[in-house]
XYZ file of N, CA and C in Angstrom:
750
model
N 92.646 129.718 93.678
C 93.921 129.443 94.329
C 95.000 130.320 93.717
N 95.786 131.004 94.578
C 96.859 131.847 94.080
C 98.069 130.999 93.744
N 99.037 131.638 93.042
C 100.248 130.908 92.671
C 100.996 130.436 93.899
N 101.030 131.293 94.948
C 101.748 130.905 96.160
C 101.062 129.749 96.876
N 99.707 129.730 96.850
C 98.972 128.647 97.499
C 99.164 127.330 96.757
N 99.369 127.422 95.443
C 99.535 126.207 94.659
C 100.962 125.703 94.628
N 101.916 126.485 95.146
C 103.322 126.098 95.097
C 103.606 124.972 96.075
N 104.386 123.988 95.616
C 104.848 122.933 96.485
C 106.351 122.794 96.288
N 107.131 122.744 97.372
C 108.578 122.586 97.229
C 108.923 121.324 96.453
N 110.024 121.373 95.724
C 110.457 120.223 94.928
C 110.676 119.003 95.815
N 111.207 119.234 97.018
C 111.468 118.112 97.919
C 110.171 117.408 98.322
N 109.087 118.183 98.438
C 107.789 117.593 98.800
C 107.272 116.707 97.667
N 107.454 117.166 96.441
C 107.021 116.359 95.287
C 107.817 115.060 95.206
N 109.133 115.150 95.425
C 109.986 113.964 95.382
C 109.626 113.013 96.519
N 109.389 113.570 97.697
C 109.013 112.746 98.850
C 107.723 111.981 98.567
N 106.716 112.689 98.036
C 105.432 112.050 97.744
C 105.594 110.934 96.715
N 106.396 111.193 95.693
C 106.624 110.201 94.636
C 107.300 108.943 95.209
N 108.373 109.137 95.977
C 109.081 107.986 96.530
C 108.236 107.250 97.563
N 107.515 108.018 98.383
C 106.652 107.400 99.396
C 105.617 106.491 98.733
N 104.961 107.004 97.705
C 103.944 106.212 97.006
C 104.555 104.950 96.399
N 105.739 105.087 95.808
C 106.379 103.928 95.175
C 106.755 102.860 96.193
N 107.141 103.284 97.402
C 107.482 102.320 98.451
C 106.216 101.649 98.979
N 105.208 102.452 99.308
C 103.972 101.901 99.871
C 103.245 101.024 98.851
N 103.256 101.436 97.589
C 102.575 100.660 96.548
C 103.350 99.415 96.151
N 104.601 99.296 96.605
C 105.396 98.109 96.289
C 106.203 98.212 95.019
N 106.209 99.380 94.376
C 107.006 99.560 93.166
C 108.493 99.463 93.490
N 108.878 100.061 94.611
C 110.260 99.930 95.096
C 110.255 98.882 96.199
N 110.965 97.795 95.970
C 110.919 96.645 96.858
C 111.777 96.846 98.099
N 111.471 96.164 99.194
C 112.310 96.235 100.391
C 113.764 95.877 100.060
N 114.676 96.678 100.588
C 116.087 96.450 100.329
C 116.617 97.140 99.091
N 115.725 97.738 98.283
C 116.157 98.428 97.065
C 117.008 99.641 97.424
N 118.080 99.853 96.647
C 118.957 100.990 96.897
C 118.312 102.287 96.423
N 118.517 103.335 97.190
C 118.041 104.675 96.858
C 119.267 105.586 96.836
N 119.811 105.800 95.649
C 121.047 106.562 95.490
C 120.701 107.973 95.020
N 121.188 108.967 95.740
C 120.838 110.360 95.442
C 121.031 110.708 93.973
N 122.207 110.428 93.452
C 122.518 110.809 92.073
C 121.571 110.140 91.079
N 121.317 108.854 91.266
C 120.453 108.110 90.343
C 119.007 108.614 90.421
N 118.536 108.879 91.633
C 117.172 109.375 91.790
C 117.022 110.767 91.185
N 118.024 111.608 91.400
C 117.974 112.968 90.854
C 117.887 112.931 89.333
N 118.677 112.069 88.708
C 118.656 111.956 87.243
C 117.310 111.425 86.761
N 116.783 110.418 87.453
C 115.520 109.799 87.028
C 114.340 110.755 87.177
N 114.367 111.594 88.214
C 113.252 112.502 88.495
C 113.443 113.890 87.904
N 114.617 114.133 87.313
C 114.864 115.429 86.683
C 114.983 116.572 87.659
N 115.610 116.310 88.819
C 115.799 117.345 89.827
C 117.255 117.335 90.272
N 117.623 118.319 91.093
C 118.969 118.328 91.667
C 119.024 117.323 92.820
N 120.202 117.125 93.371
C 120.342 116.153 94.452
C 119.798 116.667 95.783
N 119.691 117.971 95.951
C 119.242 118.525 97.223
C 117.821 118.094 97.597
N 116.822 118.248 96.703
C 115.476 117.792 97.087
C 115.403 116.286 97.320
N 116.233 115.526 96.611
C 116.280 114.079 96.847
C 116.807 113.798 98.248
N 117.859 114.515 98.620
C 118.443 114.333 99.949
C 117.411 114.668 101.037
N 116.676 115.767 100.842
C 115.652 116.153 101.813
C 114.525 115.115 101.868
N 114.154 114.591 100.704
C 113.096 113.578 100.651
C 113.513 112.317 101.404
N 114.756 111.885 101.215
C 115.230 110.684 101.898
C 115.250 110.886 103.411
N 115.624 112.081 103.867
C 115.603 112.369 105.302
C 114.185 112.260 105.854
N 113.220 112.790 105.097
C 111.821 112.722 105.536
C 111.352 111.279 105.620
N 111.689 110.473 104.613
C 111.237 109.082 104.582
C 111.927 108.242 105.650
N 113.145 108.613 106.022
C 113.803 107.949 107.149
C 113.018 108.246 108.429
N 112.629 109.519 108.619
C 111.878 109.903 109.816
C 110.501 109.242 109.856
N 109.936 108.918 108.678
C 108.632 108.268 108.611
C 108.724 106.753 108.790
N 109.950 106.225 108.801
C 110.132 104.795 109.029
C 110.051 103.930 107.792
N 110.128 104.541 106.600
C 110.036 103.764 105.358
C 111.396 103.486 104.720
N 112.416 104.211 105.154
C 113.738 104.121 104.526
C 114.792 103.969 105.617
N 115.811 103.162 105.317
C 116.933 102.963 106.238
C 118.166 103.656 105.668
N 118.780 104.576 106.412
C 119.933 105.303 105.875
C 121.169 104.423 105.774
N 122.022 104.767 104.843
C 123.322 104.133 104.669
C 124.377 105.236 104.607
N 125.665 104.898 104.695
C 126.694 105.943 104.670
C 126.670 106.767 103.393
N 127.082 107.994 103.504
C 127.276 108.909 102.397
C 125.958 109.278 101.715
N 125.787 108.902 100.454
C 124.695 109.479 99.662
C 123.672 108.446 99.180
N 123.423 107.419 99.962
C 122.394 106.469 99.544
C 121.696 105.865 100.754
N 120.609 105.186 100.485
C 119.802 104.554 101.523
C 119.134 103.336 100.891
N 118.347 102.615 101.665
C 117.605 101.473 101.125
C 116.162 101.531 101.611
N 115.268 100.971 100.822
C 113.878 100.824 101.263
C 113.870 99.871 102.459
N 113.201 100.275 103.500
C 113.219 99.490 104.737
C 112.683 98.081 104.524
N 113.364 97.127 105.131
C 112.906 95.747 105.136
C 112.271 95.477 106.500
N 110.952 95.496 106.561
C 110.255 95.267 107.816
C 110.397 93.805 108.230
N 110.755 93.576 109.487
C 110.851 92.221 110.010
C 109.492 91.790 110.571
N 109.372 90.511 110.873
C 108.150 90.019 111.500
C 107.898 90.733 112.822
N 108.978 91.008 113.563
C 108.856 91.729 114.830
C 108.374 93.162 114.601
N 108.897 93.816 113.539
C 108.440 95.170 113.200
C 106.937 95.184 112.946
N 106.488 94.209 112.172
C 105.070 94.138 111.825
C 104.212 93.905 113.077
N 104.688 93.029 113.967
C 103.944 92.758 115.202
C 103.851 94.011 116.070
N 104.957 94.749 116.197
C 104.953 95.987 116.988
C 103.981 97.008 116.394
N 104.062 97.176 115.080
C 103.206 98.151 114.411
C 101.740 97.754 114.529
N 101.482 96.464 114.411
C 100.105 95.987 114.509
C 99.524 96.231 115.905
N 100.344 96.054 116.942
C 99.868 96.296 118.308
C 99.469 97.759 118.506
N 100.311 98.659 118.009
C 100.017 100.084 118.141
C 98.782 100.447 117.314
N 98.733 99.924 116.096
C 97.577 100.191 115.235
C 96.283 99.706 115.898
N 96.323 98.528 116.522
C 95.121 97.981 117.149
C 94.596 98.898 118.249
N 95.527 99.436 119.059
C 95.098 100.340 120.121
C 94.479 101.611 119.576
N 95.134 102.207 118.568
C 94.634 103.446 117.978
C 93.268 103.248 117.326
N 93.150 102.175 116.558
C 91.934 102.021 115.753
C 90.752 101.488 116.554
N 91.014 100.695 117.561
C 89.900 100.253 118.406
C 89.212 101.462 119.030
N 90.025 102.396 119.520
C 89.471 103.636 120.070
C 88.880 104.512 118.970
N 89.605 104.669 117.865
C 89.156 105.548 116.793
C 87.823 105.145 116.194
N 87.618 103.869 115.955
C 86.361 103.405 115.371
C 85.190 103.600 116.344
N 85.433 103.347 117.619
C 84.360 103.548 118.605
C 83.952 105.013 118.684
N 84.941 105.897 118.725
C 84.629 107.326 118.796
C 83.954 107.809 117.511
N 84.395 107.277 116.366
C 83.788 107.670 115.092
C 82.309 107.296 115.065
N 81.966 106.148 115.619
C 80.556 105.735 115.662
C 79.733 106.679 116.529
N 80.347 107.234 117.550
C 79.632 108.120 118.464
C 79.579 109.563 117.971
N 80.632 110.011 117.281
C 80.796 111.441 117.028
C 80.720 111.874 115.569
N 80.551 110.966 114.648
C 80.625 111.343 113.229
C 79.557 112.364 112.850
N 79.892 113.171 111.865
C 78.950 114.155 111.315
C 78.425 113.647 109.977
N 77.397 114.321 109.450
C 76.864 113.924 108.154
C 77.918 114.068 107.060
N 78.661 115.175 107.082
C 79.701 115.398 106.081
C 80.786 114.321 106.178
N 81.183 114.003 107.415
C 82.204 112.974 107.603
C 81.734 111.621 107.111
N 80.464 111.320 107.361
C 79.921 110.036 106.926
C 79.873 109.953 105.400
N 79.580 111.060 104.755
C 79.582 111.084 103.284
C 80.984 110.837 102.726
N 81.994 111.422 103.380
C 83.375 111.193 102.945
C 83.754 109.727 103.133
N 83.315 109.134 104.225
C 83.625 107.727 104.486
C 82.949 106.825 103.463
N 81.692 107.138 103.122
C 80.969 106.372 102.116
C 81.681 106.445 100.762
N 82.208 107.623 100.447
C 82.904 107.804 99.172
C 84.160 106.935 99.098
N 84.901 106.815 100.215
C 86.107 105.978 100.187
C 85.744 104.507 100.016
N 84.651 104.082 100.661
C 84.212 102.689 100.514
C 83.826 102.405 99.069
N 83.106 103.334 98.441
C 82.679 103.145 97.055
C 83.880 103.036 96.116
N 84.867 103.895 96.322
C 86.077 103.838 95.492
C 86.789 102.506 95.690
N 86.896 102.079 96.942
C 87.590 100.820 97.224
C 86.862 99.629 96.608
N 85.554 99.589 96.750
C 84.775 98.481 96.173
C 84.929 98.440 94.655
N 84.827 99.596 94.026
C 84.963 99.664 92.569
C 86.345 99.175 92.127
N 87.388 99.635 92.815
C 88.750 99.242 92.444
C 88.981 97.759 92.705
N 88.467 97.260 93.819
C 88.653 95.842 94.145
C 87.983 94.947 93.108
N 86.776 95.322 92.705
C 86.064 94.506 91.708
C 86.720 94.577 90.339
N 87.447 95.670 90.082
C 88.156 95.820 88.817
C 89.555 95.209 88.880
N 89.964 94.753 90.065
C 91.289 94.170 90.222
C 92.409 95.196 90.229
N 92.071 96.445 90.519
C 93.066 97.528 90.570
C 93.643 97.568 91.984
N 94.728 96.819 92.200
C 95.266 96.644 93.549
C 95.762 97.950 94.161
N 96.477 98.738 93.393
C 97.036 99.978 93.938
C 95.924 100.914 94.382
N 94.937 101.108 93.518
C 93.837 102.021 93.855
C 93.015 101.485 95.027
N 92.780 100.176 95.063
C 91.992 99.589 96.152
C 92.714 99.730 97.485
N 94.026 99.483 97.492
C 94.780 99.575 98.746
C 94.896 101.016 99.218
N 95.040 101.937 98.289
C 95.077 103.352 98.683
C 93.745 103.767 99.287
N 92.649 103.345 98.670
C 91.331 103.691 99.198
C 91.101 103.042 100.565
N 91.619 101.830 100.749
C 91.486 101.152 102.044
C 92.194 101.944 103.143
N 93.392 102.443 102.823
C 94.119 103.263 103.802
C 93.390 104.583 104.043
N 92.821 105.162 102.973
C 92.038 106.399 103.120
C 90.850 106.176 104.056
N 90.242 104.993 103.969
C 89.099 104.671 104.823
C 89.487 104.769 106.295
N 90.619 104.168 106.637
C 91.059 104.180 108.030
C 91.420 105.588 108.488
N 92.069 106.358 107.637
C 92.412 107.741 107.994
C 91.149 108.575 108.204
N 90.147 108.356 107.361
C 88.895 109.098 107.488
C 88.194 108.754 108.793
N 88.208 107.475 109.178
C 87.597 107.062 110.445
C 88.266 107.789 111.612
N 89.598 107.846 111.603
C 90.306 108.530 112.689
C 89.910 110.004 112.738
N 89.739 110.624 111.564
C 89.329 112.036 111.551
C 87.925 112.202 112.120
N 87.053 111.203 111.916
C 85.682 111.274 112.437
C 85.629 111.114 113.951
N 86.716 110.591 114.534
C 86.745 110.406 115.983
C 86.785 111.737 116.722
N 87.176 112.810 116.014
C 87.178 114.163 116.585
C 88.004 114.247 117.865
N 89.179 113.631 117.815
C 90.111 113.695 118.937
C 91.456 114.114 118.362
N 91.870 115.352 118.646
C 93.057 115.903 118.000
C 94.313 115.125 118.356
N 94.440 114.660 119.586
C 95.625 113.901 119.971
C 95.686 112.579 119.217
N 94.540 111.934 119.055
C 94.484 110.693 118.289
C 94.890 110.952 116.840
N 94.421 112.051 116.269
C 94.798 112.421 114.908
C 96.291 112.698 114.807
N 96.836 113.334 115.815
C 98.267 113.641 115.809
C 99.099 112.359 115.834
N 98.713 111.414 116.660
C 99.429 110.135 116.728
C 99.327 109.384 115.404
N 98.152 109.423 114.787
C 97.969 108.753 113.493
C 98.861 109.376 112.425
N 98.994 110.705 112.439
C 99.828 111.383 111.439
C 101.292 110.979 111.573
N 101.758 110.811 112.807
C 103.145 110.395 113.033
C 103.399 109.017 112.426
N 102.422 108.138 112.525
C 102.580 106.751 112.068
C 102.000 106.508 110.678
N 101.491 107.546 110.033
C 100.688 107.360 108.828
C 101.381 106.549 107.735
N 102.609 106.877 107.405
C 103.288 106.181 106.310
C 103.447 104.702 106.603
N 103.858 104.386 107.836
C 104.026 102.975 108.190
C 102.685 102.254 108.248
N 101.642 102.942 108.712
C 100.312 102.324 108.737
C 99.796 102.066 107.328
N 100.026 103.015 106.421
C 99.590 102.808 105.034
C 100.341 101.645 104.406
N 101.624 101.528 104.741
C 102.391 100.370 104.239
C 101.790 99.075 104.782
N 101.533 99.029 106.088
C 100.990 97.823 106.712
C 99.645 97.448 106.108
N 98.789 98.450 105.875
C 97.460 98.168 105.331
C 97.508 97.706 103.888
N 98.642 97.931 103.233
C 98.790 97.467 101.856
C 99.263 96.030 101.742
N 99.521 95.392 102.888
C 100.044 94.024 102.865
C 98.914 92.996 102.868
N 98.047 93.088 101.883
C 96.982 92.094 101.741
C 96.703 91.898 100.254
N 96.167 90.734 99.921
C 95.924 90.391 98.521
C 94.449 90.208 98.192
N 93.613 89.924 99.203
C 92.176 89.719 98.955
C 91.482 91.080 99.011
N 91.549 91.799 97.902
C 91.062 93.177 97.853
C 89.584 93.285 98.178
N 88.778 92.396 97.619
C 87.337 92.487 97.801
C 86.932 92.163 99.239
N 87.599 91.183 99.854
C 87.264 90.827 101.240
C 87.490 92.013 102.165
N 88.599 92.722 101.970
C 88.890 93.892 102.805
C 87.845 94.983 102.561
N 87.497 95.201 101.291
C 86.510 96.232 100.960
C 85.158 95.920 101.585
N 84.764 94.662 101.582
C 83.476 94.282 102.165
C 83.490 94.440 103.690
N 84.620 94.161 104.315
C 84.734 94.394 105.758
C 84.604 95.885 106.063
N 85.182 96.709 105.207
C 85.062 98.158 105.389
C 83.616 98.616 105.204
N 82.914 98.015 104.252
C 81.514 98.396 104.044
C 80.678 98.049 105.278
N 80.943 96.886 105.868
C 80.212 96.500 107.078
C 80.521 97.460 108.232
N 81.775 97.859 108.346
C 82.153 98.825 109.378
C 81.480 100.170 109.137
N 81.413 100.571 107.881
C 80.730 101.835 107.548
C 79.270 101.793 108.009
N 78.584 100.709 107.707
C 77.174 100.602 108.080
C 76.999 100.691 109.592
N 77.880 100.034 110.340
C 77.776 100.065 111.801
C 78.051 101.463 112.343
N 79.028 102.147 111.748
C 79.333 103.524 112.163
C 78.145 104.432 111.853
N 77.580 104.282 110.656
C 76.452 105.117 110.250
C 75.261 104.952 111.190
N 75.087 103.732 111.707
C 73.972 103.446 112.617
C 74.326 103.745 114.076
N 75.534 104.237 114.307
C 76.029 104.529 115.655
C 75.935 103.308 116.577
N 76.154 102.154 116.003
C 76.094 100.900 116.757
C 77.492 100.601 117.296
N 77.809 101.151 118.448
C 79.169 101.074 118.992
C 79.581 99.632 119.289
N 78.672 98.838 119.846
C 79.015 97.447 120.173
C 79.328 96.652 118.905
N 78.529 96.858 117.863
C 78.789 96.147 116.601
C 80.096 96.618 115.972
N 80.358 97.909 116.031
C 81.624 98.439 115.527
C 82.794 97.780 116.247
N 82.684 97.656 117.572
C 83.761 97.041 118.358
C 84.012 95.606 117.895
N 82.948 94.843 117.702
C 83.083 93.449 117.265
C 83.707 93.375 115.874
N 83.220 94.217 114.964
C 83.703 94.187 113.579
C 85.156 94.636 113.472
N 85.528 95.648 114.237
C 86.895 96.149 114.114
C 87.888 95.141 114.679
N 87.532 94.441 115.741
C 88.427 93.410 116.268
C 88.622 92.289 115.259
N 87.544 91.904 114.577
C 87.648 90.879 113.526
C 88.490 91.400 112.365
N 88.259 92.649 111.984
C 88.987 93.246 110.866
C 90.489 93.320 111.168
N 90.834 93.716 112.373
C 92.237 93.799 112.752
C 92.881 92.416 112.753
N 92.148 91.399 113.172
C 92.685 90.035 113.199
C 92.944 89.523 111.781
N 91.999 89.745 110.872
C 92.197 89.280 109.492
C 93.312 90.075 108.812
N 93.405 91.367 109.131
C 94.465 92.195 108.570
C 95.832 91.728 109.056
N 95.920 91.389 110.340
C 97.177 90.902 110.911
C 97.612 89.609 110.226
N 96.678 88.696 110.056
C 96.977 87.418 109.407
C 97.424 87.627 107.962
N 96.737 88.532 107.257
C 97.076 88.812 105.862
C 98.467 89.417 105.749
N 98.787 90.335 106.648
C 100.096 90.999 106.601
C 101.224 90.010 106.856
N 101.053 89.153 107.845
C 102.096 88.175 108.160
C 102.241 87.152 107.039
N 101.109 86.737 106.447
C 101.171 85.796 105.331
C 101.841 86.403 104.115
N 101.496 87.647 103.818
C 102.096 88.356 102.676
C 103.597 88.522 102.903
N 103.973 88.854 104.126
C 105.389 89.039 104.464
C 106.162 87.734 104.295
N 105.574 86.631 104.738
C 106.237 85.334 104.607
C 106.446 84.978 103.133
N 105.453 85.257 102.288
C 105.585 84.986 100.852
C 106.681 85.846 100.233
N 106.735 87.121 100.646
C 107.765 88.017 100.122
C 109.161 87.528 100.507
N 109.326 87.101 101.735
C 110.633 86.621 102.186
C 111.028 85.352 101.459
N 110.062 84.451 101.244
C 110.354 83.206 100.519
C 110.778 83.509 99.091
N 110.083 84.449 98.457
C 110.430 84.821 97.083
C 111.815 85.461 97.030
N 112.130 86.280 98.031
C 113.438 86.930 98.081
C 114.550 85.905 98.261
N 114.324 84.921 99.148
C 115.326 83.869 99.352
C 115.546 83.072 98.075
N 114.453 82.798 97.364
C 114.565 82.044 96.120
C 115.387 82.814 95.082
N 115.162 84.133 95.009
C 115.945 84.955 94.089
C 117.417 84.959 94.471
N 117.705 85.031 95.784
C 119.094 85.005 96.247
C 119.761 83.682 95.899
N 119.014 82.593 96.081
C 119.572 81.274 95.758
C 119.849 81.148 94.270
N 118.961 81.702 93.443
C 119.176 81.665 91.992
C 120.426 82.458 91.613
N 120.608 83.617 92.238
C 121.801 84.426 91.951
C 123.074 83.705 92.386
N 123.015 83.061 93.571
C 124.188 82.326 94.047
C 124.520 81.167 93.121
N 123.477 80.471 92.677
C 123.692 79.345 91.762
C 124.306 79.827 90.450
N 123.841 80.988 89.989
C 124.376 81.548 88.750
C 125.846 81.903 88.907
N 126.203 82.483 90.062
C 127.605 82.831 90.307
C 128.470 81.580 90.373
N 127.980 80.561 91.086
C 128.756 79.316 91.191
C 128.948 78.684 89.831
N 127.914 78.750 89.009
C 128.016 78.192 87.657
C 129.070 78.933 86.855
N 129.123 80.243 87.016
C 130.124 81.040 86.315
C 131.522 80.705 86.764
N 131.683 80.490 88.089
C 132.993 80.128 88.617
C 133.422 78.764 88.120
N 132.462 77.835 88.026
C 132.781 76.492 87.536
C 133.253 76.544 86.100
N 132.580 77.387 85.308
C 132.984 77.503 83.901
C 134.386 78.077 83.797
N 134.730 79.049 84.628
C 136.058 79.641 84.611
C 137.110 78.615 84.985
N 136.748 77.678 85.907
C 137.727 76.708 86.381
C 138.198 75.781 85.281
N 137.478 75.699 84.192
C 137.870 74.816 83.100
C 139.076 75.313 82.331
N 139.445 76.567 82.525
C 140.581 77.127 81.802
C 141.784 77.126 82.751
N 142.558 76.052 82.716
C 143.686 75.870 83.622
C 144.983 76.368 83.010
N 146.098 75.923 83.600
C 147.413 76.326 83.149
C 147.637 75.836 81.723
N 148.150 76.701 80.894
C 148.422 76.302 79.521
C 147.246 76.429 78.606
N 146.085 76.763 79.172
C 144.899 76.932 78.342
C 144.563 78.407 78.273
N 144.637 79.003 77.116
C 144.341 80.438 77.000
C 142.880 80.722 77.298
N 142.657 81.786 78.059
C 141.297 82.197 78.342
C 140.737 82.956 77.146
N 139.494 82.738 76.790
C 138.924 83.434 75.646
C 138.751 84.911 75.960
N 138.952 85.775 74.975
C 138.735 87.192 75.140
C 137.238 87.466 75.104
N 136.794 88.450 75.868
C 135.360 88.803 75.778
C 135.032 89.391 74.439
N 133.831 89.165 73.998
C 133.415 89.698 72.693
C 133.444 91.219 72.721
N 133.830 91.817 71.644
C 133.882 93.281 71.540
C 132.788 93.768 70.622
């Protein structure tokens, strides 16, 4: 590989870093993304950060705000339902075509993703298992050998990877993928159809359940913050007229 072939723009590196942190859950929904703060943390100028945020907005992972900041997108239940409907259409077709058209090389790549996912799931490595699970689905779409289908998947890839990460039973998902792999390898289109419909249903349920837990936890945190503020205001109210307020410690 030449130096030019190995070169990657700074904005691409920043985009990949932020994308991974959002999809992996390191940056929570609603978290602020401030150009200046990100530039300092990543050791880059503000320009590549600005370009990265624009890319992530176009990918549907970030919501822009005025001036120089944005927030990690907070997907609603309706957002998840819309995305799931589109994903179901793409993958029902993609899995069927993959069973019919896969090559030996493609099947080996698919087997490798399943092995990585199973190993990570059994080790309790959630990030690695979820990444491998998303890789499995992307590999299946590539095996379908339909360029338009691949193009549509690329447009939605970031949001699909986020959606596929909304599950907690790592091993159950990995085992469903292994069963799908076996059916694809045997070119059993009818079995693939049955398995993928079941897989999409369990994935949908997991995503909605995970989302509900996240929202409940967020509400609880908000209530705790509100209670803390009210408590602070109550304490301040004790210092009325004629009562000197204490100076803050220096």
